[in-house]
mmCIF file of C-alpha atoms in Angstrom:
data_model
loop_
_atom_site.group_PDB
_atom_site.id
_atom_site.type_symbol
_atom_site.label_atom_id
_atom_site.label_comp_id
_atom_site.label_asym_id
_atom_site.label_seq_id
_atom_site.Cartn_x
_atom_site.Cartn_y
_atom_site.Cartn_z
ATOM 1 C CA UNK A 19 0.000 0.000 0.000
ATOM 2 C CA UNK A 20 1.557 3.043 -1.251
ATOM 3 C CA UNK A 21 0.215 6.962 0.443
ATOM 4 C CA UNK A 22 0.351 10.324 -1.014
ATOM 5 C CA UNK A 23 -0.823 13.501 0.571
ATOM 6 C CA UNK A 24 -1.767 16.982 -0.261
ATOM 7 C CA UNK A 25 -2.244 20.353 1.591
ATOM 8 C CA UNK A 26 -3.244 23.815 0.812
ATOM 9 C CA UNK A 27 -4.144 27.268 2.105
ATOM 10 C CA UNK A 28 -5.785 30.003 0.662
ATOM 11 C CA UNK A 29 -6.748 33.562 1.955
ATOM 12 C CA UNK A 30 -11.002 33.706 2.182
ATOM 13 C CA UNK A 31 -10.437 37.095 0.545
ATOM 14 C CA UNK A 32 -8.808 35.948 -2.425
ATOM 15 C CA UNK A 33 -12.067 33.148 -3.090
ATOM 16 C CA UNK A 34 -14.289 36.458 -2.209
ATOM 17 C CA UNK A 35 -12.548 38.796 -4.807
ATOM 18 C CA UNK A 36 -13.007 35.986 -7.413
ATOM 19 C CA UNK A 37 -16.542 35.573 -6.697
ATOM 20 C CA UNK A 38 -17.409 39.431 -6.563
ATOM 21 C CA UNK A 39 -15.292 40.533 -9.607
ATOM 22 C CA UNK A 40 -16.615 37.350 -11.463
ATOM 23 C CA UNK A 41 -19.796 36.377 -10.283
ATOM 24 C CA UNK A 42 -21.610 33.010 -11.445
ATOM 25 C CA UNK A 43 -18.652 32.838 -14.170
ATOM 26 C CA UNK A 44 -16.192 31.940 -11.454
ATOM 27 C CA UNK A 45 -18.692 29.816 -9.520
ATOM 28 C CA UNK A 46 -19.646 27.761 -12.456
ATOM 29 C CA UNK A 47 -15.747 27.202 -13.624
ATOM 30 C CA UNK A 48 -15.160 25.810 -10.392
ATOM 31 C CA UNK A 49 -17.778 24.610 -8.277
ATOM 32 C CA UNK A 50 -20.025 21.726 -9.045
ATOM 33 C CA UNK A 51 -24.187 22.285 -8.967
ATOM 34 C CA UNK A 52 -24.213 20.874 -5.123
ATOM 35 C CA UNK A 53 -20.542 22.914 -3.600
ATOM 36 C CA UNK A 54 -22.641 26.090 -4.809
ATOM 37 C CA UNK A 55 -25.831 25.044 -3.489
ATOM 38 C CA UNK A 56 -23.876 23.883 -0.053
ATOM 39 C CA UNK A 57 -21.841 27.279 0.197
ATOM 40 C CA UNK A 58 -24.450 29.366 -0.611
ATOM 41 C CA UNK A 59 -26.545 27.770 2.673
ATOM 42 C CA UNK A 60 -24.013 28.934 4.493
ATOM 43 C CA UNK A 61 -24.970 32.808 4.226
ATOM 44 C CA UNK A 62 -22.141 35.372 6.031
ATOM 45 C CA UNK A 63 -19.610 32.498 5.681
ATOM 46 C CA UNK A 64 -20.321 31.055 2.566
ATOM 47 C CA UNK A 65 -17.302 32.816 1.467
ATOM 48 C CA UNK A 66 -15.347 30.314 3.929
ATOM 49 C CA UNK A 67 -16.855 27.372 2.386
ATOM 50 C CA UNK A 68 -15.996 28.228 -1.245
ATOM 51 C CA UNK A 69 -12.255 28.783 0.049
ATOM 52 C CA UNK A 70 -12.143 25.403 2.014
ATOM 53 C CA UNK A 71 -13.517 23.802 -0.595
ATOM 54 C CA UNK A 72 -10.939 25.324 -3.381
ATOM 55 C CA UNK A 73 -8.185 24.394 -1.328
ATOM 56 C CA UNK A 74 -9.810 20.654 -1.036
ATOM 57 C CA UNK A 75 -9.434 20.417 -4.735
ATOM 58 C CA UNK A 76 -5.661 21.919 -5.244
ATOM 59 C CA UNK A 77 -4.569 19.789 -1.782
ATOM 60 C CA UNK A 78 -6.677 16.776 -4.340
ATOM 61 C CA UNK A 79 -4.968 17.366 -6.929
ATOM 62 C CA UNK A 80 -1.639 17.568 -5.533
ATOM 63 C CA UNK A 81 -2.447 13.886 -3.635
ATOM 64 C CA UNK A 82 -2.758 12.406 -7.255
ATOM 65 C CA UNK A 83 -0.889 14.454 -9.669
ATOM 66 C CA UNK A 84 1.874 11.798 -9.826
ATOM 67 C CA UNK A 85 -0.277 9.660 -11.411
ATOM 68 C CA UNK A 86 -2.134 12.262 -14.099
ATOM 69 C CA UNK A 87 -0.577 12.146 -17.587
ATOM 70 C CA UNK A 88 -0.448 16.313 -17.932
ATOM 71 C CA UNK A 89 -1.820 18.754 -15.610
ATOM 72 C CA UNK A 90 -4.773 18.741 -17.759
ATOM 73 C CA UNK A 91 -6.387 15.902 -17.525
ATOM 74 C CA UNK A 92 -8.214 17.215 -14.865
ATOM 75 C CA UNK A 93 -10.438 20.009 -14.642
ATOM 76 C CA UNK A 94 -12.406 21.765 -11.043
ATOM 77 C CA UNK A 95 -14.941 19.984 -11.570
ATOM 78 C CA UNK A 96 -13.979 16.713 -12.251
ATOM 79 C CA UNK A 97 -13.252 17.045 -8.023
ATOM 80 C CA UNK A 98 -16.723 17.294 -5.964
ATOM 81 C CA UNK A 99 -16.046 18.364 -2.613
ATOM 82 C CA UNK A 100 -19.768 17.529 -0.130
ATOM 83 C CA UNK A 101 -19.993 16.825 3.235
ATOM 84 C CA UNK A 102 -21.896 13.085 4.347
ATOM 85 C CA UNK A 103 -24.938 13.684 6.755
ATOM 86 C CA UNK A 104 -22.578 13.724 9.536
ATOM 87 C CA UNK A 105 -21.069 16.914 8.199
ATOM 88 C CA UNK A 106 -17.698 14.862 7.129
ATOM 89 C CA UNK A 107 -16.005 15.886 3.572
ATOM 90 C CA UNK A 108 -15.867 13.695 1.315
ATOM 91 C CA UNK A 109 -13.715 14.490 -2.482
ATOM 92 C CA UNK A 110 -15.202 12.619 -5.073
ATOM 93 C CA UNK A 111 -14.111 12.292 -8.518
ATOM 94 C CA UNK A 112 -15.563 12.761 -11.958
ATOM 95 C CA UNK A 113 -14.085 11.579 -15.170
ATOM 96 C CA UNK A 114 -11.044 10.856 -13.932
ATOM 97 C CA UNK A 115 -9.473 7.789 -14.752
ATOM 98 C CA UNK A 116 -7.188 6.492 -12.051
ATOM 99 C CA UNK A 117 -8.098 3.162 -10.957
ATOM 100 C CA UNK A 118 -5.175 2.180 -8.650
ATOM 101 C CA UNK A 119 -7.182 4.847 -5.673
ATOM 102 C CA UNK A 120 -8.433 2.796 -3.107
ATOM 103 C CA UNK A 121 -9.308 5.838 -0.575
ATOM 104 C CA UNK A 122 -9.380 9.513 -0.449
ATOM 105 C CA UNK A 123 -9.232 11.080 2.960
ATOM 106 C CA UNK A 124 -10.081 14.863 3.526
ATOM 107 C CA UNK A 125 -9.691 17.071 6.121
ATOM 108 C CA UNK A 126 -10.849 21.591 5.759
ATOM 109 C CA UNK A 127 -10.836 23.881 8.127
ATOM 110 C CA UNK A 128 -11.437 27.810 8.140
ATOM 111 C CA UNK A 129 -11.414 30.465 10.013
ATOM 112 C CA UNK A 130 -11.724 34.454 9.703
ATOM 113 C CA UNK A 131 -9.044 34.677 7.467
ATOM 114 C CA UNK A 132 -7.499 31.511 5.644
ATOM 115 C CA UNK A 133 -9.066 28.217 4.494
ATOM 116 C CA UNK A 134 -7.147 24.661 4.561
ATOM 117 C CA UNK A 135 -7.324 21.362 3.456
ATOM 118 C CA UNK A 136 -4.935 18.316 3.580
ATOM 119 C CA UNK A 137 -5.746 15.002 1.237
ATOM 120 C CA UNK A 138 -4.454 11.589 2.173
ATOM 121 C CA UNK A 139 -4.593 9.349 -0.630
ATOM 122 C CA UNK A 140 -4.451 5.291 -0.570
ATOM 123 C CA UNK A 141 -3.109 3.697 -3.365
ATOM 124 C CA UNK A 142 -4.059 0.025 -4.202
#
């Protein structure tokens, strides 16, 4: 069994910018129908939720980019980022052909100011 992990941070005002400046462009480029529909639940700190969620899909992608042909084979939202209905994320992925994953674990946090995620991936 082989591991391979991945971490981010990102400032909250950065994500906020983004979404300002750009609106439903951004959102849609990035964020699957349910992230939006999550984060936007979330009211004052949905803001929070799109960062932690952003950085759950770089820290993703940096867990399996050893095994990706080119960077671009893989787009935002080939990575879904939900919670289960015990509030734990879960990254899932879309069109994305890597069969040798046997688990992808997730942690996010935020706060006031900076979002982070870190991605343990099992290999089979």
């Amino acid at each position: 069994m082989k591991i391979s992990c991945g971490t981010d941070i990102i400032e909250i005002k950065r994500i906020r910018e983004s979404i300002e400046e750009l609106g439903t462009k951004f959102l849609e480029r990035v964020y699957t129908d349910k992230e939006i529909q999550y984060c936007e639940s979330k009211n004052n700190q949905k803001y929070q939720h799109y960062a932690a969620r952003f950085a759950a899909k770089e820290a993703v992608f940096k867990a399996i980019s050893r095994k990706l042909k080119n960077k671009y084979e893989i787009g935002w939202k080939d990575m879904e980022v939900i919670n289960d209905e015990n509030g734990r994320p879960h990254a899932h992925l879309q069109n994305i052909n890597i069969q040798e994953i046997e688990e992808i674990d997730i942690s996010i946090s935020h706060c006031k100011e900076y979002a982070i995620a870190n991605v343990v991936v099992v290999w089979k």
